[in-house]
Short mmCIF file of C-alpha atoms in Angstrom, two decimals:
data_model
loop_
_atom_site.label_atom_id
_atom_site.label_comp_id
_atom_site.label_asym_id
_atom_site.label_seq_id
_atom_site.Cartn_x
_atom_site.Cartn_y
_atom_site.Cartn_z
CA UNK A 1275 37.76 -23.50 42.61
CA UNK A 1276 38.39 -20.69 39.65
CA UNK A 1277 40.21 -22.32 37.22
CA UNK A 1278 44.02 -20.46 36.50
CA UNK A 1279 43.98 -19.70 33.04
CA UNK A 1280 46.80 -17.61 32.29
CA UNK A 1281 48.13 -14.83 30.24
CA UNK A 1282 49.83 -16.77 27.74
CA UNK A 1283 46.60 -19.57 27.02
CA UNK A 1284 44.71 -16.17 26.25
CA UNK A 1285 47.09 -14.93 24.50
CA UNK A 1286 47.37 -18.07 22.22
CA UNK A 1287 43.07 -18.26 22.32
CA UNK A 1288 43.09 -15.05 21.27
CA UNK A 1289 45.54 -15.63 18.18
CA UNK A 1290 44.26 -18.82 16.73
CA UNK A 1291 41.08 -17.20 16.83
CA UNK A 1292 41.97 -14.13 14.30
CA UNK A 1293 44.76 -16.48 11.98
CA UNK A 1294 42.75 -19.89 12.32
CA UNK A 1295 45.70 -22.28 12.68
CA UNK A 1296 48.11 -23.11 15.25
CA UNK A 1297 50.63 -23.10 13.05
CA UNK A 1298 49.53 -18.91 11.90
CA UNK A 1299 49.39 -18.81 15.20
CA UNK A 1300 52.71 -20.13 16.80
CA UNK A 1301 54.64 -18.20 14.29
CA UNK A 1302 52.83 -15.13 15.51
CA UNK A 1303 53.66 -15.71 18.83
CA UNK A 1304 57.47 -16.74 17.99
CA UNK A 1305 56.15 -19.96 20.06
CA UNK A 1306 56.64 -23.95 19.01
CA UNK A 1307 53.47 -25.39 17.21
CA UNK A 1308 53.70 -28.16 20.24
CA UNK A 1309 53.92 -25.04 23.00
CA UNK A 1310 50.75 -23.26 21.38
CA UNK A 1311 48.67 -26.68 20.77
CA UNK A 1312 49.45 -27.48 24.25
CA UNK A 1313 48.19 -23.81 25.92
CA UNK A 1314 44.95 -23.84 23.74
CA UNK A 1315 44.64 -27.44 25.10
CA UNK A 1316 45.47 -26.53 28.66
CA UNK A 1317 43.08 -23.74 28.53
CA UNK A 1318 39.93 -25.98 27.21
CA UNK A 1319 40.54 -28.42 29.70
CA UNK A 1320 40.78 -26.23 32.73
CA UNK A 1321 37.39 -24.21 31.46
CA UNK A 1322 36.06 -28.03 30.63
CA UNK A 1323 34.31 -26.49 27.31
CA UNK A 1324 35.39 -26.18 23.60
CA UNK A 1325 35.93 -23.67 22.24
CA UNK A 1326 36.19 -24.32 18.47
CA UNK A 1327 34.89 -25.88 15.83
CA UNK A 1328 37.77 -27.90 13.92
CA UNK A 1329 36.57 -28.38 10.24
CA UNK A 1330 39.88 -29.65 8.11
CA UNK A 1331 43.03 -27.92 9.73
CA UNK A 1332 41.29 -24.60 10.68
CA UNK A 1333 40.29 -23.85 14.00
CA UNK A 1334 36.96 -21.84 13.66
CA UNK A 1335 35.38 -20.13 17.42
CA UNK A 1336 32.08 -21.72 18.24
CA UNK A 1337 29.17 -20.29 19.65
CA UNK A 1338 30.64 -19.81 23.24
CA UNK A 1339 34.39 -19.03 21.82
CA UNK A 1340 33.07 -16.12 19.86
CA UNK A 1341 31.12 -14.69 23.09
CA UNK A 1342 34.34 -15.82 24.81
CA UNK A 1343 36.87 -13.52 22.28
CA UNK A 1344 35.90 -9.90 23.80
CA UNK A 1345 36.37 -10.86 27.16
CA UNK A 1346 39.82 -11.89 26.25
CA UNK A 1347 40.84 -9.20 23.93
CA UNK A 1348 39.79 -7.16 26.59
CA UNK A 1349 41.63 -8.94 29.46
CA UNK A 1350 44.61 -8.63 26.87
CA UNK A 1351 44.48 -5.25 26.52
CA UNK A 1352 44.10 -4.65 29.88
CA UNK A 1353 47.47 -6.48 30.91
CA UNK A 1354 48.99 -4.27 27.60
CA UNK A 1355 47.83 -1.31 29.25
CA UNK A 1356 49.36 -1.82 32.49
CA UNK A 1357 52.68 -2.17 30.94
CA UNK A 1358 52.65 0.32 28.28
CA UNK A 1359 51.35 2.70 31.38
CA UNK A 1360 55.43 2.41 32.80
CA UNK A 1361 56.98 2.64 29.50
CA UNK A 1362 54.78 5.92 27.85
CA UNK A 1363 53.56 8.93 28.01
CA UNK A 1364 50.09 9.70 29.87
CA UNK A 1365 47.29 9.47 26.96
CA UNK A 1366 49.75 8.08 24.26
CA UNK A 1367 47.98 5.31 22.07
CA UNK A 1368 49.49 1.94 21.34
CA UNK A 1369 49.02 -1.73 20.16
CA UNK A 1370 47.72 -3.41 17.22
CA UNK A 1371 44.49 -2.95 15.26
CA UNK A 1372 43.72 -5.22 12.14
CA UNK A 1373 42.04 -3.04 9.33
CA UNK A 1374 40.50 -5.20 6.11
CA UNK A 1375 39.53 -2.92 3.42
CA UNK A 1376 38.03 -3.43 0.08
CA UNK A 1377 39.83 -2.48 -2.84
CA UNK A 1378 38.99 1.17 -3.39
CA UNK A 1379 39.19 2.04 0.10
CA UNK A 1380 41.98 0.20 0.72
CA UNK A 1381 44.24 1.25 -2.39
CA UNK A 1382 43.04 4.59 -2.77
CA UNK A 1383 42.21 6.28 1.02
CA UNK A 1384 43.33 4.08 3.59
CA UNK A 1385 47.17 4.39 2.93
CA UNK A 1386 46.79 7.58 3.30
CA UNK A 1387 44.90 7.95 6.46
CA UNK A 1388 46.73 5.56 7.94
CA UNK A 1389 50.04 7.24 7.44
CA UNK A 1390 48.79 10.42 9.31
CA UNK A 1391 47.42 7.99 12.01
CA UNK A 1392 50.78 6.52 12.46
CA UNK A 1393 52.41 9.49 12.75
CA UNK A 1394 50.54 10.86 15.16
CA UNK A 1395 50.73 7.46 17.56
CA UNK A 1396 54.03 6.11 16.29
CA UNK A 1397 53.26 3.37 19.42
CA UNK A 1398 50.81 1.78 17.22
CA UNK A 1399 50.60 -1.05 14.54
CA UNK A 1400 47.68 -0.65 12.06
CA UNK A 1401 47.75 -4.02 10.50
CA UNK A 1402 45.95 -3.52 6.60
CA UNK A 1403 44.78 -6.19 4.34
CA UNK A 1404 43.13 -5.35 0.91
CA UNK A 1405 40.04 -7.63 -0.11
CA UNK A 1406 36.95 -7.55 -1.71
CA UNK A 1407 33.63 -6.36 -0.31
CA UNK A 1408 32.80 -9.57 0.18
CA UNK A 1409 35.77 -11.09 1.99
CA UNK A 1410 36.01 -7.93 3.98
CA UNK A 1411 32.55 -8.87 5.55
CA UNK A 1412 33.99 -12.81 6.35
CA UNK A 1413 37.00 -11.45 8.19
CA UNK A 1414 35.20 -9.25 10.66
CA UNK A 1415 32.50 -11.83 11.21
CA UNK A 1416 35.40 -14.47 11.66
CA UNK A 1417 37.05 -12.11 14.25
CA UNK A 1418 39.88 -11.75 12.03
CA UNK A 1419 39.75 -7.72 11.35
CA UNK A 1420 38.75 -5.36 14.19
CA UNK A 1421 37.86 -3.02 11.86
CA UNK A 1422 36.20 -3.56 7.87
CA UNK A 1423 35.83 -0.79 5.17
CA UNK A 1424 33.47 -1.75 2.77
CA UNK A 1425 31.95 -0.17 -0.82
CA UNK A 1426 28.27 0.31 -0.49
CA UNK A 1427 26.12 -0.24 2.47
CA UNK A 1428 26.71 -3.96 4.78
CA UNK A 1429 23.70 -6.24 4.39
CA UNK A 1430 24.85 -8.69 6.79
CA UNK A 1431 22.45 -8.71 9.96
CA UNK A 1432 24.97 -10.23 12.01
CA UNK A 1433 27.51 -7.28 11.82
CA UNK A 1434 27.23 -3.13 12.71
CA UNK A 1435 27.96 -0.55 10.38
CA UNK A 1436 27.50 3.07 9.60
CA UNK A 1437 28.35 5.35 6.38
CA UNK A 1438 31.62 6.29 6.36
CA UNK A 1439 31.79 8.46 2.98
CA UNK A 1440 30.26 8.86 -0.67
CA UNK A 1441 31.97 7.80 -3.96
CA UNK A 1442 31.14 7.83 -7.43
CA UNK A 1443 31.90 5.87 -9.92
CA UNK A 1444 32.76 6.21 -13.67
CA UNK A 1445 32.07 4.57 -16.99
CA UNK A 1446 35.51 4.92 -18.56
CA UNK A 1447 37.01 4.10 -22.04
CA UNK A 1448 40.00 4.18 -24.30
CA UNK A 1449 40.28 7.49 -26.32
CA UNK A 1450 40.00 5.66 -29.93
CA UNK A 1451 36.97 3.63 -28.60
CA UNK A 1452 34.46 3.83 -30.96
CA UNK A 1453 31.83 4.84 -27.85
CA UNK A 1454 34.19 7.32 -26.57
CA UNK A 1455 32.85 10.26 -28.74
CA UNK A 1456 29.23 9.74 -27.49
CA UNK A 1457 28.20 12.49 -25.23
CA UNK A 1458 26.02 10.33 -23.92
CA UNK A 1459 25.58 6.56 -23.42
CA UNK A 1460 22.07 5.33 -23.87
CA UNK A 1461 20.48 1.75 -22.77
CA UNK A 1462 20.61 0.29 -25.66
CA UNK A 1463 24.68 1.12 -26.19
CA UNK A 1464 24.88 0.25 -22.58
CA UNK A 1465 23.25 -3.67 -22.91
CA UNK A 1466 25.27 -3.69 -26.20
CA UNK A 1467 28.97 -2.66 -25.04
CA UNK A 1468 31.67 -5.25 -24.49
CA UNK A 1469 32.29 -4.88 -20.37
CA UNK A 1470 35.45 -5.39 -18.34
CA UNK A 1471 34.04 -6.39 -14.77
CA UNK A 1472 35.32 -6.60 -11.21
CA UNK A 1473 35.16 -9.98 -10.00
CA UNK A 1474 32.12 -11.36 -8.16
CA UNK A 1475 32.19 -10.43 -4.62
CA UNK A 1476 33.31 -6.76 -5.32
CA UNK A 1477 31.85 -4.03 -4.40
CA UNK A 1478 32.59 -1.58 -7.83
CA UNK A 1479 30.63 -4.73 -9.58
CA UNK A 1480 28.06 -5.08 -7.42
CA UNK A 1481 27.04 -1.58 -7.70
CA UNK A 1482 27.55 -1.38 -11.33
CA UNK A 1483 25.67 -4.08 -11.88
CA UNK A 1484 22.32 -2.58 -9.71
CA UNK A 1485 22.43 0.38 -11.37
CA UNK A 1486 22.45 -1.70 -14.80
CA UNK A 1487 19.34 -3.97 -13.51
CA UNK A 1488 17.38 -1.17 -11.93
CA UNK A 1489 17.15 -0.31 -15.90
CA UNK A 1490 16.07 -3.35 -17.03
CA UNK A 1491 19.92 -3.71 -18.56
CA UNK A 1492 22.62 -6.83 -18.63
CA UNK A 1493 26.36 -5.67 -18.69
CA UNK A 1494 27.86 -7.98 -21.24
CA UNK A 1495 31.12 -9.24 -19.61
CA UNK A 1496 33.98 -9.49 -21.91
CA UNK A 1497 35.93 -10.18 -19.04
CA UNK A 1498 36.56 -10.82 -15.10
CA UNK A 1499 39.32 -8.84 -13.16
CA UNK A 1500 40.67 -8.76 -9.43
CA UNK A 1501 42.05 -5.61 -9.61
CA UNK A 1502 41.86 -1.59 -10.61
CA UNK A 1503 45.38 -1.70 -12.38
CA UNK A 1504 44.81 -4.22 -14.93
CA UNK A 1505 41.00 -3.28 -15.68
CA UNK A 1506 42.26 0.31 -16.73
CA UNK A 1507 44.79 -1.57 -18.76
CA UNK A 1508 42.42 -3.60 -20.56
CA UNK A 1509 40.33 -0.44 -21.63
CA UNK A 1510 42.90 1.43 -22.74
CA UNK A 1511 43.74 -1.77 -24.86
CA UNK A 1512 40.60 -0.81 -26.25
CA UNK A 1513 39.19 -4.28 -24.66
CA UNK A 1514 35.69 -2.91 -23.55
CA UNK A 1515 34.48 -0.68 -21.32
CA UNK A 1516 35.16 -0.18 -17.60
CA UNK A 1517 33.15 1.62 -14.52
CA UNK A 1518 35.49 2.38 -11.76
CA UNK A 1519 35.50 4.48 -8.86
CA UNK A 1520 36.55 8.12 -9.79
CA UNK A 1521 39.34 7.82 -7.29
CA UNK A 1522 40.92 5.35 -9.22
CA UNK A 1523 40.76 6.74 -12.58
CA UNK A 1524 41.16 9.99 -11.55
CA UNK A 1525 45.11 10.31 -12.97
CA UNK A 1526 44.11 8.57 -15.88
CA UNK A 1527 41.43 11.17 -17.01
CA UNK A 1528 43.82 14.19 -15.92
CA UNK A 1529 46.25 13.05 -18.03
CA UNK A 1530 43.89 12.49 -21.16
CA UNK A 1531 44.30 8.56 -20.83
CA UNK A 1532 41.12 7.33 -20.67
CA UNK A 1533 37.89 9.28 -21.13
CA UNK A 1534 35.06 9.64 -19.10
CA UNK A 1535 31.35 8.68 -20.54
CA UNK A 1536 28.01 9.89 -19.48
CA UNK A 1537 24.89 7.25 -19.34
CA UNK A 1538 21.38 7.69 -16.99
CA UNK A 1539 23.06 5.07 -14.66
CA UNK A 1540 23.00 5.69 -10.68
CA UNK A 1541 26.75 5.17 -9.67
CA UNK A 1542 26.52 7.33 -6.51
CA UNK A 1543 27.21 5.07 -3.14
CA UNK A 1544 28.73 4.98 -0.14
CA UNK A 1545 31.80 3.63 1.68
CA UNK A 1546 30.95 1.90 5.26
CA UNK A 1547 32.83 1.05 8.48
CA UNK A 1548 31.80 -2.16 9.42
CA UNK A 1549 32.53 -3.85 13.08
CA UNK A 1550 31.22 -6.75 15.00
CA UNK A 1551 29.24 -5.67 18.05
CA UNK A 1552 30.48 -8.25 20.67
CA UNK A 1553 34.19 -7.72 19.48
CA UNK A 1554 35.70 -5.67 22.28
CA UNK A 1555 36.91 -2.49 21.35
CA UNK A 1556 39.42 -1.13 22.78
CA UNK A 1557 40.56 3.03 22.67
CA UNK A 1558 43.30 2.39 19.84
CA UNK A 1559 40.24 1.11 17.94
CA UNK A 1560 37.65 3.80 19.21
CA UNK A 1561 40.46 6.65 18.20
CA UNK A 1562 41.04 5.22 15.19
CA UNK A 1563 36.92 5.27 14.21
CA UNK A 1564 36.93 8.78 15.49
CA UNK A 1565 39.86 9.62 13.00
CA UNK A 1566 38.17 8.48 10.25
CA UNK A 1567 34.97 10.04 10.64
CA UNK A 1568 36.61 13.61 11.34
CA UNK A 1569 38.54 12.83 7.89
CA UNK A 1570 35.95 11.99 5.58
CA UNK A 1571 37.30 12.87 2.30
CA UNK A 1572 35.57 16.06 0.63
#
């Protein structure tokens, strides 16, 4: 006999699987912790398989759970459809799609394209988190974004991906810096200069740091730094120097705050949509990657 698993165990698989905890989880929901540990339990038993792997106090999907998770989400969104097919217009978009972005992206285009997406499908709940490159990558193999934008191309065989857009970045300094009347930067003044770096795991770094290598060069880190904001205030402390996207330095050198410097450095990459191919995806998801594509910035 079929077992009856029912909407609500799915729901609560489903759930666990992208927050990790019950607890993440039952909050979520607006469920008990008991109520959701009991429905995940419910469901394992009547299936007679496991589903996760339970290292410390976070549920992680196994091999079968994660092959398991599209057939849900897509059982899930089917049941969503059927309702929201009463309540809304014929064609109109809705649910929830979890976006994880890298810094860049996510500070400096995403809000943006976002906004127009909402306003065009005010039914739907874009969900955004700002990482690094790095974590970006772990939360769409963990099943925790449907959707990653990343800075530079995704190594990670596991994954699919595809160039989104192209970006450059910028060596940038503060306008008494001694280096910032150079025309040019050359290796030696590059392997010499006092750096202010991403931190490891970012994209900006990683390229920055290529670039530097692929001329035989070491950036000399003055010091580490999470995030745009505070690396631009650092150089314009006259701290070092810093190599940003353009995007995010771009009111800073309107507005004669920081100067930009030239060097033979390769800072040209590209921005990347990243997805995990057994992750169902749904048509708020497959609009959504067909928005962003049409609005590649220029």
């Amino acid at each position: 006999m079929t077992p009856a698993v029912s909407f609500r165990q799915l729901q609560v698989f489903v759930t666990v699987a992208r927050l990790g905890t019950v607890s993440a989880a039952a909050e979520s929901l607006s469920l008990s912790q008991s109520a959701t540990s009991q429905a995940l339990s419910d469901l394992e038993r009547q299936l007679g398989v496991a589903l996760f792997e339970r290292p410390g106090r976070r549920l992680l999907l196994n091999e079968l759970g994660r092959r398991m998770m599209p057939r849900a989400e897509e059982l899930l969104e089917g049941v969503a459809d059927f309702v929201a097919t009463a309540r809304e217009p014929e064609g109109a978009l809705h649910g929830a799609l979890s976006i994880s972005a890298s810094a860049t992206v996510g500070t400096y285009l995403l809000p943006g394209l976002a906004g127009r997406f909402s306003e065009r499908h005010p039914a739907v709940d874009l969900r955004l988190k700002l990482r690094n490159t790095f974590e970006v990558i772990t939360d769409v193999l963990r099943l925790e974004a449907d959707l990653g934008l990343i800075e530079g191309e995704c190594r990670e065989p596991r994954l699919a991906s595809e160039t989104w857009c192209e970006d450059r970045l910028v060596i940038v300094a503060a306008l008494d810096h001694p280096l910032a009347e150079r025309t040019r930067l050359d290796d030696d003044t590059l392997a010499g200069a006092n750096w202010i770096l991403r931190e490891p795991g970012s994209g900006t770094r990683s390229v920055f740091e290529r670039a530097m290598q692929a001329r035989g060069l070491l950036a000399k880190g003055r010091m580490e730094l999470g995030q745009h904001e505070a690396i631009k205030q650092a150089v314009r402390a006259g701290l070092g120097l810093g190599c940003l996207s353009r995007l995010s330095v771009a009111g800073e050198l309107e507005r004669g705050e920081l100067v930009a410097l030239d060097s033979e450095l390769s800072l040209r990459r590209t921005f990347s949509l990243v997805w995990h191919p057994e992750r169902y995806r749904s048509p708020l998801w497959q609009a959504f990657k067909v928005f962003l594509v049409e609005s590649i910035p220029s």
